[in-house]
PDB file of C-alpha atoms in Angstrom:
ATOM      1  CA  UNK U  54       0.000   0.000   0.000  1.00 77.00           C
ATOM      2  CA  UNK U  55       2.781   2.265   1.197  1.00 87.00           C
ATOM      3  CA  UNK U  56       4.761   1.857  -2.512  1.00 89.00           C
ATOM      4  CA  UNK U  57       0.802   2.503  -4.354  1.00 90.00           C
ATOM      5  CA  UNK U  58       0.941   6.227  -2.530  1.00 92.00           C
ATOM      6  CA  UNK U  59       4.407   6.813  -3.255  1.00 93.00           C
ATOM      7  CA  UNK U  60       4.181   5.966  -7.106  1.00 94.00           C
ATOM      8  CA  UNK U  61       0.684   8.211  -7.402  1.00 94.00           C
ATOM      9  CA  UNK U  62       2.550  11.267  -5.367  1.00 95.00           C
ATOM     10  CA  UNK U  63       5.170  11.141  -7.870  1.00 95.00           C
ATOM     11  CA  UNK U  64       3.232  10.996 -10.912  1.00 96.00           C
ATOM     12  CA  UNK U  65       1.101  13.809  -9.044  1.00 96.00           C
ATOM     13  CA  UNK U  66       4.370  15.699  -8.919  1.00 97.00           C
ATOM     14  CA  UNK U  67       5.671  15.419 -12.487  1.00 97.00           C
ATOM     15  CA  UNK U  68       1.777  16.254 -13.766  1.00 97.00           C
ATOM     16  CA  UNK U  69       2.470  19.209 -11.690  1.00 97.00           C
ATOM     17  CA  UNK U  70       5.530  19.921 -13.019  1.00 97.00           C
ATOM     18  CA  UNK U  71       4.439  19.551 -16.289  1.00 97.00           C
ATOM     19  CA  UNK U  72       1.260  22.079 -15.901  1.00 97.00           C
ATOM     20  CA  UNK U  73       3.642  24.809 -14.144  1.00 97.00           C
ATOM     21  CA  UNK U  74       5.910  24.380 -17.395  1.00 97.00           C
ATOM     22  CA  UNK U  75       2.784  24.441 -19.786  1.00 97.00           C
ATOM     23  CA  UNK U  76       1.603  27.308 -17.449  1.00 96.00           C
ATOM     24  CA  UNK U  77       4.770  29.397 -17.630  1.00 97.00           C
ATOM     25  CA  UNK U  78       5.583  28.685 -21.596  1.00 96.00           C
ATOM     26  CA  UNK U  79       1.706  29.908 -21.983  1.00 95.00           C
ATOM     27  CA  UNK U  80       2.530  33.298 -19.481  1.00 94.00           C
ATOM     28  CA  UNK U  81       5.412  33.570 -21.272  1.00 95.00           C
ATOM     29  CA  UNK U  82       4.146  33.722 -24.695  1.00 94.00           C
ATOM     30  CA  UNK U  83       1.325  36.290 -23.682  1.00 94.00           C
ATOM     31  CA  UNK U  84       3.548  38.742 -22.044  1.00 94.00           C
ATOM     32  CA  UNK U  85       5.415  38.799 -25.143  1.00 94.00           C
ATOM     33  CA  UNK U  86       2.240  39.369 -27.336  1.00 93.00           C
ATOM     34  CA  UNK U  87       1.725  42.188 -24.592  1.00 93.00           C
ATOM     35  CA  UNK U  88       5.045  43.836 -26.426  1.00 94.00           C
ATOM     36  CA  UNK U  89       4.296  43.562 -29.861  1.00 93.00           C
ATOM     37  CA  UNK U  90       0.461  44.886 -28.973  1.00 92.00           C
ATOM     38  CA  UNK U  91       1.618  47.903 -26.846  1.00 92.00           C
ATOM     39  CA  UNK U  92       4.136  48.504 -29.779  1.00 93.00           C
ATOM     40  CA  UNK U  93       0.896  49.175 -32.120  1.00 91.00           C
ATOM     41  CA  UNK U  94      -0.439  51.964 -29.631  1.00 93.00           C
ATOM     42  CA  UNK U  95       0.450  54.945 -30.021  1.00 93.00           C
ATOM     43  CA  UNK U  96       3.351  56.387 -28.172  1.00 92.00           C
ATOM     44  CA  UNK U  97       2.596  59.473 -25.280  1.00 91.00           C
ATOM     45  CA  UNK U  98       4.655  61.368 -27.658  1.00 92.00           C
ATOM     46  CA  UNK U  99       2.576  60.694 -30.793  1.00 91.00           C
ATOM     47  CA  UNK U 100      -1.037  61.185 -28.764  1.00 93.00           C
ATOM     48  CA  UNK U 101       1.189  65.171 -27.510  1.00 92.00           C
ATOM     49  CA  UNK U 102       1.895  65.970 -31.230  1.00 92.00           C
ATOM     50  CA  UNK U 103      -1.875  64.970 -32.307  1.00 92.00           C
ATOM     51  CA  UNK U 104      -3.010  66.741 -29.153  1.00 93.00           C
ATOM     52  CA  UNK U 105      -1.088  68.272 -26.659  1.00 93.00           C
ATOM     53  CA  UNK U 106      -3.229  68.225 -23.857  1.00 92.00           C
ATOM     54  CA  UNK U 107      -4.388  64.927 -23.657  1.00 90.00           C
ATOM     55  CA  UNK U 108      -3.801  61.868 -21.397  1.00 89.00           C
ATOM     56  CA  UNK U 109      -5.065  58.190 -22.097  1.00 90.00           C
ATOM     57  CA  UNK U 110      -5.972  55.874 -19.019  1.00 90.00           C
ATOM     58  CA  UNK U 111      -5.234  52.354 -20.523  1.00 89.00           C
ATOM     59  CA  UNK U 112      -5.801  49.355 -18.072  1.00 88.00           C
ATOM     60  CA  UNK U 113      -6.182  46.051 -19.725  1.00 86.00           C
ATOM     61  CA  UNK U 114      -8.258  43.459 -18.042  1.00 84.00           C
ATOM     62  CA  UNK U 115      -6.026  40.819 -18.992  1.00 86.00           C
ATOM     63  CA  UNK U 116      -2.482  41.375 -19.789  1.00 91.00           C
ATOM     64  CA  UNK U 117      -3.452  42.198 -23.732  1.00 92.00           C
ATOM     65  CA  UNK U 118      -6.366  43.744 -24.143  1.00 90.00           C
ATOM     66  CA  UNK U 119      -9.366  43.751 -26.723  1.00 90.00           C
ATOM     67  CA  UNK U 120      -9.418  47.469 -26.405  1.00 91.00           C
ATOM     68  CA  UNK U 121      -7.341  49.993 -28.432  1.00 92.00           C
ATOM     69  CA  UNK U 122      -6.869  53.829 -29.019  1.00 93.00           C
ATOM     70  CA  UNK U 123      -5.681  55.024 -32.117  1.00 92.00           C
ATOM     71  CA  UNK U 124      -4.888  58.940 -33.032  1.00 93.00           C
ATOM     72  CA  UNK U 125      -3.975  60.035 -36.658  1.00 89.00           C
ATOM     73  CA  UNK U 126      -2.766  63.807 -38.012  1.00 87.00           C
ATOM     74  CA  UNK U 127      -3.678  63.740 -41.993  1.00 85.00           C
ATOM     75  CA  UNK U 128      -4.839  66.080 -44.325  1.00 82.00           C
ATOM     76  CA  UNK U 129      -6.026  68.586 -41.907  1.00 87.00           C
ATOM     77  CA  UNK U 130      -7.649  66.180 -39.758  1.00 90.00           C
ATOM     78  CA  UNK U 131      -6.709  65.141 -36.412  1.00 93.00           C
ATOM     79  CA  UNK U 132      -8.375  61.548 -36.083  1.00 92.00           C
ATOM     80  CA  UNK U 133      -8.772  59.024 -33.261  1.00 93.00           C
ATOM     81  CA  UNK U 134     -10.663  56.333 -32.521  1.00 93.00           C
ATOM     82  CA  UNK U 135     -11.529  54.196 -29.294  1.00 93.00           C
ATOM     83  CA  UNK U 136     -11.856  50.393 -29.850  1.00 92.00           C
ATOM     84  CA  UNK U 137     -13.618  47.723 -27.580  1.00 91.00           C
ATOM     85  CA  UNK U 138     -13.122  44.235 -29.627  1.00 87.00           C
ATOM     86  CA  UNK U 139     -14.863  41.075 -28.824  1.00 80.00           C
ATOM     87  CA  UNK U 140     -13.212  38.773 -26.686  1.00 75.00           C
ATOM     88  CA  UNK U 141     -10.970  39.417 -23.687  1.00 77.00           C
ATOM     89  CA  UNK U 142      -6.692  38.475 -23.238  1.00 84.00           C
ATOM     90  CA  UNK U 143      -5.505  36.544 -26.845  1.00 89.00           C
ATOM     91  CA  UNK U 144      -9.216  36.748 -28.928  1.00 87.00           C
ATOM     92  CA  UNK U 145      -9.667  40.532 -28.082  1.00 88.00           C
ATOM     93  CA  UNK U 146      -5.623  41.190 -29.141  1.00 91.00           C
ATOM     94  CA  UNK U 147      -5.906  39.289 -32.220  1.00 90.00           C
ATOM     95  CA  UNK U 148      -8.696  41.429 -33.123  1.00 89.00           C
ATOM     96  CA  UNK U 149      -7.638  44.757 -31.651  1.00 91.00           C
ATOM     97  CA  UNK U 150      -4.370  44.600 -33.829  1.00 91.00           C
ATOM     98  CA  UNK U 151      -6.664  43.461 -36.765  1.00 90.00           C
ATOM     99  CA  UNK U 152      -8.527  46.157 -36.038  1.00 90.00           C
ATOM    100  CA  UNK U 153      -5.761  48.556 -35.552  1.00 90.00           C
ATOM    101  CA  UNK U 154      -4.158  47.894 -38.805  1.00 91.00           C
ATOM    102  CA  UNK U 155      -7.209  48.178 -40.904  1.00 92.00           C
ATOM    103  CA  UNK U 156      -7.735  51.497 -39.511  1.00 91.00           C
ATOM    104  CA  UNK U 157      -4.726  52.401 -41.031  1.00 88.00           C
ATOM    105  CA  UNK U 158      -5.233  51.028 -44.176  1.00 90.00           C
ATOM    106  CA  UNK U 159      -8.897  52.985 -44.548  1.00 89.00           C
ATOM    107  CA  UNK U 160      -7.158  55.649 -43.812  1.00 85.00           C
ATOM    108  CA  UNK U 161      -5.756  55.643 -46.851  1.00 82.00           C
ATOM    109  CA  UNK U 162      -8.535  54.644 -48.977  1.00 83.00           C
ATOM    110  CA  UNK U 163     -10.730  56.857 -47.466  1.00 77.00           C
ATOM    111  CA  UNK U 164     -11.672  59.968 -50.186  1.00 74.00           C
ATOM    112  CA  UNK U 165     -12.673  62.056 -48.074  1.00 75.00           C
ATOM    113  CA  UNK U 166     -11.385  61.594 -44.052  1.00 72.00           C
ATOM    114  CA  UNK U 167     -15.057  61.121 -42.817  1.00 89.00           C
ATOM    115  CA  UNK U 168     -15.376  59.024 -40.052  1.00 93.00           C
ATOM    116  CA  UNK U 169     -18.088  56.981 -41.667  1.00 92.00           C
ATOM    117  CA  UNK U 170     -16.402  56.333 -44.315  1.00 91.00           C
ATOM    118  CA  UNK U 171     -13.174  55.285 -42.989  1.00 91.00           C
ATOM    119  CA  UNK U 172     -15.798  53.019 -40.406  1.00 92.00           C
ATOM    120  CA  UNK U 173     -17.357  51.267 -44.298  1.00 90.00           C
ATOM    121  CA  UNK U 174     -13.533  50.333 -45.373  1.00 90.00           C
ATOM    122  CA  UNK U 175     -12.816  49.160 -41.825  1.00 90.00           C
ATOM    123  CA  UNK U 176     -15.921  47.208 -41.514  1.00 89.00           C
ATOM    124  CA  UNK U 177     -15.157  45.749 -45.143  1.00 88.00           C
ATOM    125  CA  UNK U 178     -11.525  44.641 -44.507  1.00 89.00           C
ATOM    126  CA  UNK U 179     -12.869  42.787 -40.980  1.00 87.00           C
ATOM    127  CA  UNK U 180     -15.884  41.045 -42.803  1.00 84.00           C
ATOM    128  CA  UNK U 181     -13.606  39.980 -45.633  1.00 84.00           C
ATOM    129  CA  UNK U 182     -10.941  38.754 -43.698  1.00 85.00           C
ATOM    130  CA  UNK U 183     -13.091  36.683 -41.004  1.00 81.00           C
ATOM    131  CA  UNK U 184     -15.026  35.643 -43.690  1.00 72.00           C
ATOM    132  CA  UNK U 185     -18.910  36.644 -42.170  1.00 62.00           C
ATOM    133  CA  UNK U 186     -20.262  35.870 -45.686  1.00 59.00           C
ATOM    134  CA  UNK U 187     -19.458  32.015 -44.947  1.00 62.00           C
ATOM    135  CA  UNK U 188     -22.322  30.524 -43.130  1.00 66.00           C
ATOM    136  CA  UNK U 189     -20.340  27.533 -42.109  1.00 65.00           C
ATOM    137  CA  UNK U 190     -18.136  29.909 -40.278  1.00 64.00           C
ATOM    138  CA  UNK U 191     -20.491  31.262 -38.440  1.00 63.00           C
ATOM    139  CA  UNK U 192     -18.321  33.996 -37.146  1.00 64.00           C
ATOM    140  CA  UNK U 193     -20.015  36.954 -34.790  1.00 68.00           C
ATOM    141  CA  UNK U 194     -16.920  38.714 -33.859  1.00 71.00           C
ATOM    142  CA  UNK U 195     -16.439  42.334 -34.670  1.00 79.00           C
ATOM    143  CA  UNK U 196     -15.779  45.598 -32.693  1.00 86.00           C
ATOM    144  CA  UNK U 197     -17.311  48.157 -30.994  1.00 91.00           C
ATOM    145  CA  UNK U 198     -16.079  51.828 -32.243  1.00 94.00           C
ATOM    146  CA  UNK U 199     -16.338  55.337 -31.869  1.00 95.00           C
ATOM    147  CA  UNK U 200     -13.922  57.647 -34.534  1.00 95.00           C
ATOM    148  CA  UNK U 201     -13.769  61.363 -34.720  1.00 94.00           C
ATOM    149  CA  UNK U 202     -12.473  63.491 -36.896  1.00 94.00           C
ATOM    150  CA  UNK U 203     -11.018  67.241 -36.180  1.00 94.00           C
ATOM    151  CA  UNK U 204     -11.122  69.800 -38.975  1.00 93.00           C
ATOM    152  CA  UNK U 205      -8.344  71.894 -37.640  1.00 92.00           C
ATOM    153  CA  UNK U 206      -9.338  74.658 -39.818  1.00 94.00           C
ATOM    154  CA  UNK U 207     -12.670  74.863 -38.907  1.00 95.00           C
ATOM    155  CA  UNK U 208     -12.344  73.094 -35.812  1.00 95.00           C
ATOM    156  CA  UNK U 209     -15.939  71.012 -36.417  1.00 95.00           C
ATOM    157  CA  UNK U 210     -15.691  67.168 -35.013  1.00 94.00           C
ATOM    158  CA  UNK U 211     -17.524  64.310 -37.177  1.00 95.00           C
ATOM    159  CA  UNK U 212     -18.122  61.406 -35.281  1.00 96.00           C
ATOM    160  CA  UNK U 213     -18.761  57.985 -36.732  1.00 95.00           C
ATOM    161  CA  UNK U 214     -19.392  54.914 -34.565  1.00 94.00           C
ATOM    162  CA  UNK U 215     -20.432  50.909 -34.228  1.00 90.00           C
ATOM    163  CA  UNK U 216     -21.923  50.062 -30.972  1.00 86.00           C
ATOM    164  CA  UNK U 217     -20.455  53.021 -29.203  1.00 83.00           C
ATOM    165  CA  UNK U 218     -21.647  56.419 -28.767  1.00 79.00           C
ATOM    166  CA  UNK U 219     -19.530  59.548 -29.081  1.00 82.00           C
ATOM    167  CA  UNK U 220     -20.030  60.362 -25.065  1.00 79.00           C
TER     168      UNK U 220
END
């Protein structure tokens, strides 16, 4: 009996060595996804050159987030946008930098800097790229946004959103 309980507390220790490798490799890994998604944010100097005044108050729930803040100064336009992305830690990242990067990218095919239509091209490149037209998918993620755009000429603010509301 005595040899039974010493064989099943060692296998109890290496399956517990195992998990606190599997656990740490796991930590590991999301930490560094932490770097490459806070690399994607913009810097405090890049939100003090869009607007000097400002402050951002960025607490993940996890250690990467679903949520994301984004801040652009083109063609007479200061732009930002606030992002809330389905999914909490490693879903809400994966779609926060999808997110973040298609921002950019309507950005640039956007004619005329309005926040709805920079909000069409973004919603385009996420429904294309998860594939929502493909039933068998059945894919329901998305993001919750609100995107404004400052004429700094005339200093009027256009507002575009998805889920969210300007205030």
């Amino acid at each position: 009996l005595a040899w039974e309980l010493q064989e099943k507390a060692e296998l109890i220790e290496k399956q517990r060595d195992v998990l606190f490798l599997q656990k740490k490799e796991i930590t590991d890994s999301i930490v560094y996804a932490q770097r490459i998604q806070n690399a994607i944010l913009p810097t405090h100097e890049m939100l003090k050159e869009v607007f000097p005044e400002s402050f951002v108050f960025y607490k993940p729930k996890n250690i990467i987030s679903g949520d994301f803040y984004w801040v652009s100064n083109v063609r007479g336009f200061k732009i930002f946008a606030l992002g809330d992305c389905t999914g909490h830690g490693v879903p809400g990242a994966l779609m926060s930098v999808m997110g973040y990067a298609f921002l950019r990218k309507a950005l640039h095919e956007s004619i005329d800097n309005t926040p709805a239509d920079i909000l069409t091209h973004l919603s385009i490149e996420i429904n294309s790229t998860l594939r929502k037209s493909d039933k068998q998918l059945n894919i329901k993620d998305g993001m919750d946004i609100a995107l404004c755009a400052l004429n700094k000429q005339t200093l009027s603010l256009e507002y575009a959103g998805a889920h969210n509301p300007i205030v």
